[in-house]
Coordinates of C-alpha atoms and ligand atoms in Angstrom, one line a residue:
M25 CA 125.9 86.3 93.2
H26 CA 126.8 88.9 95.7
E27 CA 128.8 88.2 98.8
L28 CA 126.4 90.2 101.0
I29 CA 123.0 91.9 100.6
I30 CA 122.0 94.4 103.3
I31 CA 118.3 95.0 103.5
G32 CA 117.5 98.4 104.9
A33 CA 119.2 101.7 104.7
G34 CA 118.5 103.2 108.1
P35 CA 121.3 103.7 110.6
A36 CA 122.0 100.0 111.0
G37 CA 121.9 99.3 107.2
L38 CA 124.0 102.4 106.2
S39 CA 126.6 101.7 108.9
A40 CA 126.9 98.1 107.7
A41 CA 127.3 99.5 104.2
I42 CA 130.3 101.6 105.2
Y43 CA 132.0 98.7 107.1
A44 CA 131.2 96.4 104.2
Q45 CA 133.1 98.7 101.8
R46 CA 136.1 98.9 104.1
F47 CA 136.1 95.2 104.3
K48 CA 135.9 95.1 100.5
I49 CA 132.9 92.6 100.6
N50 CA 131.0 92.6 97.2
T51 CA 127.9 94.1 98.7
L52 CA 124.4 95.5 97.6
I53 CA 122.0 97.4 99.8
I54 CA 118.3 97.3 99.0
S55 CA 116.0 99.5 100.9
E56 CA 112.7 101.2 100.6
D57 CA 114.3 104.5 101.5
T58 CA 117.5 105.9 102.7
G59 CA 117.6 107.1 106.3
G60 CA 114.7 105.0 107.7
T61 CA 113.0 105.9 111.0
A62 CA 115.7 108.2 111.9
N63 CA 114.6 110.7 109.2
T64 CA 111.6 111.3 111.5
A65 CA 113.7 112.6 114.4
H66 CA 113.2 116.3 114.7
K67 CA 116.6 117.0 116.2
V68 CA 119.2 114.3 117.1
D69 CA 121.3 115.5 120.1
N70 CA 122.8 112.3 121.2
Y71 CA 124.8 111.0 118.3
P72 CA 128.4 111.6 119.2
G73 CA 130.3 114.3 117.4
L74 CA 127.3 115.5 115.4
S75 CA 124.8 117.2 117.7
G76 CA 122.0 119.5 116.5
L77 CA 121.3 117.9 113.2
S78 CA 117.8 116.8 112.3
G79 CA 117.5 113.0 111.8
F80 CA 117.3 113.5 108.1
E81 CA 120.4 115.6 108.0
L82 CA 122.5 113.1 110.1
L83 CA 121.2 110.2 107.9
M84 CA 122.1 112.0 104.7
K85 CA 125.6 112.1 106.1
F86 CA 125.6 108.3 106.7
K87 CA 124.3 107.9 103.1
E88 CA 127.0 110.3 101.6
H89 CA 129.7 108.5 103.6
A90 CA 128.6 105.0 102.3
E91 CA 128.4 106.1 98.8
M92 CA 131.6 108.0 99.0
L93 CA 133.2 104.6 99.7
G94 CA 131.4 102.9 96.7
A95 CA 128.2 101.6 98.4
K96 CA 125.5 100.8 95.9
I97 CA 121.9 101.4 97.2
I98 CA 119.0 100.1 95.2
I99 CA 115.6 101.6 96.2
D100 CA 113.2 98.8 96.3
S101 CA 111.0 96.9 98.6
V102 CA 112.1 93.3 99.5
K103 CA 109.1 91.0 99.5
K104 CA 110.8 87.5 100.2
I105 CA 114.0 86.1 101.5
E106 CA 114.6 82.3 100.9
K107 CA 117.4 80.0 101.7
I108 CA 118.6 78.1 98.6
N109 CA 121.1 75.5 99.5
D110 CA 124.1 77.6 100.9
S111 CA 122.9 81.0 99.6
F112 CA 119.8 83.3 99.7
R113 CA 117.3 84.5 97.1
I114 CA 116.0 87.9 97.7
T115 CA 112.8 88.9 95.8
T116 CA 111.8 92.5 95.5
K117 CA 108.7 93.9 93.6
D118 CA 110.2 93.1 90.2
K119 CA 113.6 91.5 90.6
E120 CA 115.5 88.6 92.2
Y121 CA 118.9 88.8 93.7
E122 CA 121.3 86.2 95.2
S123 CA 123.7 86.4 98.0
K124 CA 125.9 84.3 100.2
S125 CA 125.0 86.1 103.2
I126 CA 122.5 88.8 104.3
I127 CA 122.1 91.4 107.0
I128 CA 118.5 92.2 107.9
A129 CA 118.3 95.9 109.1
T130 CA 114.6 96.6 108.3
G131 CA 113.7 98.4 111.6
T132 CA 110.3 98.6 112.9
K133 CA 106.8 99.9 111.8
R134 CA 104.6 102.2 113.9
K135 CA 102.1 100.6 116.3
K136 CA 98.4 101.0 115.8
L137 CA 96.2 102.1 118.6
N138 CA 93.3 99.9 117.2
V139 CA 90.4 102.2 118.1
K140 CA 87.4 103.2 116.1
G141 CA 88.1 106.0 113.4
E142 CA 91.9 105.4 113.4
E143 CA 91.9 103.7 110.0
E144 CA 89.1 105.8 108.6
F145 CA 90.7 109.1 109.4
F146 CA 94.4 108.1 108.5
G147 CA 95.8 110.9 106.4
K148 CA 92.6 113.0 107.3
G149 CA 94.0 114.1 110.6
V150 CA 95.4 110.9 112.0
S151 CA 99.1 110.7 111.8
Y152 CA 101.9 108.6 113.1
C153 CA 104.8 111.1 112.6
A154 CA 104.7 114.5 114.2
V155 CA 107.9 115.6 112.4
C156 CA 106.5 114.7 109.0
D157 CA 103.0 116.0 109.4
G158 CA 103.2 118.6 112.2
F159 CA 103.4 121.5 109.7
F160 CA 99.8 120.9 108.5
F161 CA 98.5 121.6 112.0
K162 CA 99.9 125.1 112.2
G163 CA 97.6 127.1 114.5
K164 CA 95.3 124.2 115.2
D165 CA 94.4 122.0 118.2
V166 CA 96.0 118.6 118.3
C167 CA 96.1 115.5 120.5
I168 CA 99.1 113.3 121.1
I169 CA 98.5 109.7 122.3
G170 CA 101.2 107.8 124.0
N171 CA 103.3 107.3 127.2
D172 CA 106.9 107.3 126.1
T173 CA 109.7 109.2 124.3
H174 CA 107.7 109.0 121.0
A175 CA 104.9 111.0 122.5
V176 CA 107.2 113.4 124.5
Q177 CA 109.2 114.3 121.4
A178 CA 106.0 114.7 119.4
G179 CA 104.9 117.2 122.0
I180 CA 108.2 119.2 121.7
V181 CA 107.8 119.2 117.9
L182 CA 104.1 120.2 117.9
S183 CA 104.0 122.8 120.6
P184 CA 105.6 125.6 118.7
L185 CA 103.3 124.8 115.7
A186 CA 99.9 124.2 117.2
K187 CA 97.5 126.4 119.0
K188 CA 97.0 123.9 121.8
V189 CA 98.4 120.3 122.4
Y190 CA 96.5 117.9 124.4
M191 CA 98.7 114.9 125.5
I192 CA 96.9 111.7 126.5
N193 CA 98.9 109.3 128.6
D194 CA 97.5 106.1 129.8
K195 CA 100.1 106.0 132.7
K196 CA 100.9 108.3 135.6
E197 CA 104.3 109.5 134.2
Y198 CA 106.2 109.5 130.9
N199 CA 108.8 106.8 130.3
S200 CA 111.4 109.1 128.7
E201 CA 114.8 110.6 129.2
P202 CA 114.6 113.4 132.0
V203 CA 116.0 116.0 129.4
F204 CA 113.0 115.6 127.1
I205 CA 110.5 115.8 129.9
E206 CA 112.2 119.0 131.2
T207 CA 111.8 120.5 127.7
L208 CA 108.3 119.3 127.4
N209 CA 107.4 120.9 130.8
K210 CA 108.7 124.3 129.7
M211 CA 106.1 124.5 126.9
N212 CA 103.0 126.6 127.7
N213 CA 100.4 125.4 125.3
I214 CA 100.4 121.8 126.4
E215 CA 97.8 120.1 128.6
I216 CA 98.7 116.6 129.8
I217 CA 95.9 114.2 130.7
K218 CA 97.2 111.2 132.7
N219 CA 95.8 107.8 133.3
M220 CA 93.5 108.0 130.3
N221 CA 92.7 105.9 127.4
V222 CA 91.2 106.9 124.0
K223 CA 88.0 105.2 123.0
E224 CA 87.5 106.7 119.6
I225 CA 88.5 109.2 117.0
F226 CA 85.6 110.8 115.5
G227 CA 84.9 113.2 112.6
E228 CA 83.2 113.8 109.3
N229 CA 85.5 113.3 106.3
K230 CA 88.4 114.5 108.5
V231 CA 89.1 114.4 112.3
K232 CA 87.0 116.5 114.6
G233 CA 88.1 115.1 118.0
I234 CA 88.6 112.2 120.3
Q235 CA 86.6 110.5 122.9
L236 CA 88.3 109.4 126.1
S237 CA 87.7 106.5 128.3
D238 CA 85.9 108.7 130.8
D239 CA 83.5 109.7 127.9
N240 CA 84.8 113.3 127.9
K241 CA 85.4 114.6 124.3
I242 CA 88.3 116.8 123.1
E243 CA 87.8 118.7 119.9
C244 CA 90.9 118.8 117.7
E245 CA 91.9 118.6 114.0
G246 CA 95.0 116.4 114.3
V247 CA 95.5 113.0 116.2
F248 CA 99.1 111.9 116.6
I249 CA 99.4 108.3 117.6
E250 CA 102.9 107.9 119.2
I251 CA 102.8 104.6 120.9
G252 CA 106.0 103.1 119.6
S253 CA 106.8 100.5 117.0
V254 CA 106.8 96.8 116.2
P255 CA 109.1 94.7 114.0
G256 CA 107.6 93.6 110.6
K257 CA 107.3 89.9 110.6
A258 CA 106.2 89.1 107.1
L259 CA 109.6 89.6 105.4
I260 CA 111.4 86.9 107.6
S261 CA 108.5 84.4 107.8
D262 CA 110.0 82.0 105.1
L263 CA 113.4 81.8 106.8
N264 CA 112.3 80.4 110.2
I265 CA 114.3 82.9 112.1
D266 CA 114.1 82.7 115.9
C267 CA 112.3 85.9 117.3
D268 CA 111.1 86.9 120.7
E269 CA 107.4 87.3 121.6
Q270 CA 107.3 90.8 120.1
G271 CA 108.9 89.6 116.8
H272 CA 112.5 91.0 117.4
I273 CA 115.1 88.8 115.8
K274 CA 117.1 87.0 118.4
V275 CA 120.8 87.7 117.9
N276 CA 123.9 86.7 119.8
E277 CA 126.9 89.1 120.6
K278 CA 128.2 88.5 117.0
M279 CA 124.8 89.6 115.7
E280 CA 124.2 86.0 114.3
T281 CA 120.8 84.8 114.0
N282 CA 119.9 81.0 114.2
I283 CA 120.2 80.7 110.4
K284 CA 123.8 80.5 109.3
G285 CA 124.7 83.5 106.9
V286 CA 121.8 85.7 108.2
F287 CA 122.8 88.5 110.5
A288 CA 120.5 91.3 111.9
A289 CA 121.1 94.8 113.2
G290 CA 119.3 97.6 114.7
D291 CA 115.7 98.1 116.0
I292 CA 114.6 94.7 114.6
T293 CA 116.9 92.8 116.9
T294 CA 117.1 91.8 120.6
G295 CA 120.6 93.2 120.8
S296 CA 122.1 96.3 122.7
M297 CA 119.9 95.7 125.7
R298 CA 116.9 96.6 123.4
W299 CA 118.1 100.2 123.7
Y300 CA 116.8 101.3 120.2
Q301 CA 118.9 104.3 119.3
I302 CA 120.8 105.5 116.2
V303 CA 124.1 104.9 117.9
T304 CA 123.3 101.3 118.9
A305 CA 121.8 100.5 115.5
A306 CA 125.0 101.8 113.8
S307 CA 127.1 99.7 116.1
E308 CA 125.1 96.6 115.5
G309 CA 125.5 97.2 111.7
A310 CA 129.3 97.4 112.2
L311 CA 129.4 94.1 114.3
C312 CA 127.3 92.3 111.6
V313 CA 129.8 93.1 109.0
K314 CA 132.7 91.7 111.0
S315 CA 130.8 88.5 111.5
A316 CA 129.6 88.4 107.8
F317 CA 133.3 88.8 106.7
S318 CA 134.4 85.8 108.8
Y319 CA 131.6 83.8 107.6
I320 CA 132.2 84.6 103.9
K321 CA 136.0 83.9 104.3
E322 CA 135.3 80.6 106.0
K323 CA 133.1 79.5 103.0
Ligands
LIG54 C1 110.3 110.3 116.3 C2 111.6 109.5 116.7 C3 112.6 110.2 117.1 C4 113.8 109.6 117.3 N1 114.8 110.3 117.9 C5 116.0 109.7 118.2 C6 117.2 110.3 118.7 O1 117.0 111.6 118.9 N2 118.3 109.7 118.9 C7 118.4 108.4 118.6 O2 119.5 107.9 118.7 N3 117.4 107.7 118.0 C8 116.2 108.2 117.9 N4 115.1 107.6 117.4 C9 115.2 106.0 117.2 C10 116.1 105.8 116.0 O3 115.3 106.4 114.9 C11 116.0 104.3 115.6 O4 116.5 103.5 116.8 C12 116.8 103.9 114.4 O5 116.4 104.6 113.2 C13 116.8 102.4 114.0 O6 117.6 102.1 112.9 P1 117.4 100.9 112.0 O7 118.4 101.1 110.9 O8 117.4 99.7 112.8 O9 115.9 100.9 111.5 P2 115.2 102.2 110.6 O10 115.8 103.4 110.8 O11 113.8 101.8 110.9 O12 115.5 101.8 109.1 C14 114.9 100.5 108.6 C15 115.2 100.6 107.0 O13 114.7 99.3 106.5 C16 114.0 99.7 105.3 N5 113.0 98.6 105.0 C17 112.1 98.2 105.9 N6 111.3 97.2 105.3 C18 111.9 96.9 104.1 C19 111.7 96.0 103.0 N7 110.7 95.1 103.2 N8 112.5 96.1 101.9 C20 113.4 97.0 101.8 N9 113.8 97.9 102.8 C21 113.0 97.9 104.0 C22 113.3 101.0 105.5 O14 113.0 101.7 104.3 C23 114.5 101.7 106.4 O15 115.3 102.3 105.3 C24 114.0 108.2 117.2 C25 112.8 107.5 116.6 C26 111.6 108.2 116.3 C27 110.5 107.4 115.7

């Protein structure tokens, strides 16, 4: 029986892991990977004190810090969380764990565009991660679909690699930080197509292009779908945790959920004014541990 199990080892989970070690809570971290979504950030220039690192480099520093303090991270996928009397049973692919309290820090999953060809050509030209897959499109024409920071950052990453980058935005403007938009506007192989939707991704064995809502076609070899993320609901369905309409776990200022002993941090919550950043995720992870410590002590 652990005192605390942290599910997820992105910024929120790893920050919680660091604080849990300092609070001397008997803790286990279970996660599908270390680093989480932040690993896909090309360059993180807004984490205080550590500018200029890639997301992966920054999160490896989080991991090293947690492990240096003694944190134990198990790489596994949690399939189920159940409340058994006053504790929790956490089931992974092939093991069961028990804990007095839990922190859910499982982040979000990439949103699907839901157009014809998206599923068929996934991995054959369709990608949800410019940082991870951009290299495969060196010297080729690519399209980026989206209207916020995800799309703008993908443009910044892909422009130096690709021959030409078409950016399809269903709005008039990008909803992103001005500093990113300024950088994007300086790139000379980008064509932005505004107020436009995508009807279809077409090809033969691999992507050959997209068809727009005005029926025009753009030929390209890569299609990057950068339309944001949604929280995964399956994992928490047995717990009856209160969520908002998008599936973000409702938390109070102590990062408590409606279930006693269950805390949540990071992109999966409604906390921090829904400002989904590494620094806010890390802050929520720290707050969770403070609350979990009080909860464990009380019990
Ligand atoms: C392209 C891109 C660029 C970005 N750039 C920046 C930036 O420059 N600055 C900034 O501050 N933020 C940036 N962000 C946002 C930032 O990455 C997120 O806000 C942050 O990663 C959220 O942290 P998290 O710990 O809540 O979730 P995640 O980082 O998503 O971590 C979730 C963790 O949970 C694990 N997990 C999920 N499901 C399970 C399961 N069932 N069982 C076990 N483990 C599970 C995952 O493996 C992962 O380790 C960027 C995001 C993207 C996509």
